[in-house]
Amino acid sequence: MSKIEKSHEMKDLAKMEDRGQEKPPSKKGPKRIAFETGEGRRLKSLSIIVNK
C-alpha cells in the first residue's frame, strides 16, 4: 500500500471517529444516523425504500 492510500485510509477512519463522537448512538438506528450525518444523501433513496 502506498503512502497516499494509507493517508486516505487514516482520514476516512478519523472521519468515522469524529462522526461517532459528535452524534452519540441514538434509538433511531444506524440508517437514520447515516442519514443525519450527510452520508444519507447518497443512501436517501435506499433508506426510503427500506423504511416503507
mmCIF file of C-alpha atoms in Angstrom:
data_model
loop_
_atom_site.group_PDB
_atom_site.id
_atom_site.type_symbol
_atom_site.label_atom_id
_atom_site.label_comp_id
_atom_site.label_asym_id
_atom_site.label_seq_id
_atom_site.Cartn_x
_atom_site.Cartn_y
_atom_site.Cartn_z
ATOM 1 C CA MET A 1 0.000 0.000 0.000
ATOM 2 C CA SER A 2 1.366 3.406 -0.957
ATOM 3 C CA LYS A 3 1.705 6.355 1.413
ATOM 4 C CA ILE A 4 -1.112 8.169 -0.368
ATOM 5 C CA GLU A 5 -3.506 5.263 0.071
ATOM 6 C CA LYS A 6 -2.526 4.946 3.714
ATOM 7 C CA SER A 7 -3.162 8.641 4.426
ATOM 8 C CA HIS A 8 -6.561 8.413 2.743
ATOM 9 C CA GLU A 9 -7.441 5.433 4.889
ATOM 10 C CA MET A 10 -6.409 7.307 8.034
ATOM 11 C CA LYS A 11 -8.536 10.293 7.024
ATOM 12 C CA ASP A 12 -11.539 8.025 6.493
ATOM 13 C CA LEU A 13 -11.013 6.458 9.923
ATOM 14 C CA ALA A 14 -10.711 9.897 11.501
ATOM 15 C CA LYS A 15 -13.937 10.996 9.825
ATOM 16 C CA MET A 16 -15.728 7.921 11.106
ATOM 17 C CA GLU A 17 -14.466 8.554 14.647
ATOM 18 C CA ASP A 18 -15.466 12.231 14.537
ATOM 19 C CA ARG A 19 -18.899 11.297 13.324
ATOM 20 C CA GLY A 20 -19.298 8.795 16.144
ATOM 21 C CA GLN A 21 -18.376 11.357 18.773
ATOM 22 C CA GLU A 22 -20.451 14.272 17.548
ATOM 23 C CA LYS A 23 -23.563 12.076 17.379
ATOM 24 C CA PRO A 24 -23.934 9.615 20.249
ATOM 25 C CA PRO A 25 -25.713 6.364 19.373
ATOM 26 C CA SER A 26 -29.413 7.122 19.363
ATOM 27 C CA LYS A 27 -32.530 4.979 19.347
ATOM 28 C CA LYS A 28 -33.087 5.837 15.703
ATOM 29 C CA GLY A 29 -30.734 3.148 14.416
ATOM 30 C CA PRO A 30 -27.758 3.204 12.042
ATOM 31 C CA LYS A 31 -29.730 4.089 8.888
ATOM 32 C CA ARG A 32 -31.099 7.240 10.490
ATOM 33 C CA ILE A 33 -27.697 8.243 11.873
ATOM 34 C CA ALA A 34 -26.125 7.890 8.423
ATOM 35 C CA PHE A 35 -29.000 9.974 7.061
ATOM 36 C CA GLU A 36 -28.288 12.806 9.515
ATOM 37 C CA THR A 37 -24.516 12.806 9.085
ATOM 38 C CA GLY A 38 -24.755 13.544 5.366
ATOM 39 C CA GLU A 39 -23.980 10.036 4.157
ATOM 40 C CA GLY A 40 -27.738 9.805 3.906
ATOM 41 C CA ARG A 41 -27.669 11.967 0.811
ATOM 42 C CA ARG A 42 -26.145 9.043 -1.057
ATOM 43 C CA LEU A 43 -28.316 6.478 0.733
ATOM 44 C CA LYS A 44 -31.501 8.550 0.641
ATOM 45 C CA SER A 45 -33.374 6.536 -1.991
ATOM 46 C CA LEU A 46 -32.211 3.286 -0.376
ATOM 47 C CA SER A 47 -33.358 4.397 3.087
ATOM 48 C CA ILE A 48 -36.751 5.466 1.776
ATOM 49 C CA ILE A 49 -37.240 2.059 0.157
ATOM 50 C CA VAL A 50 -36.118 0.248 3.314
ATOM 51 C CA ASN A 51 -38.288 2.356 5.630
ATOM 52 C CA LYS A 52 -41.516 1.785 3.691
#
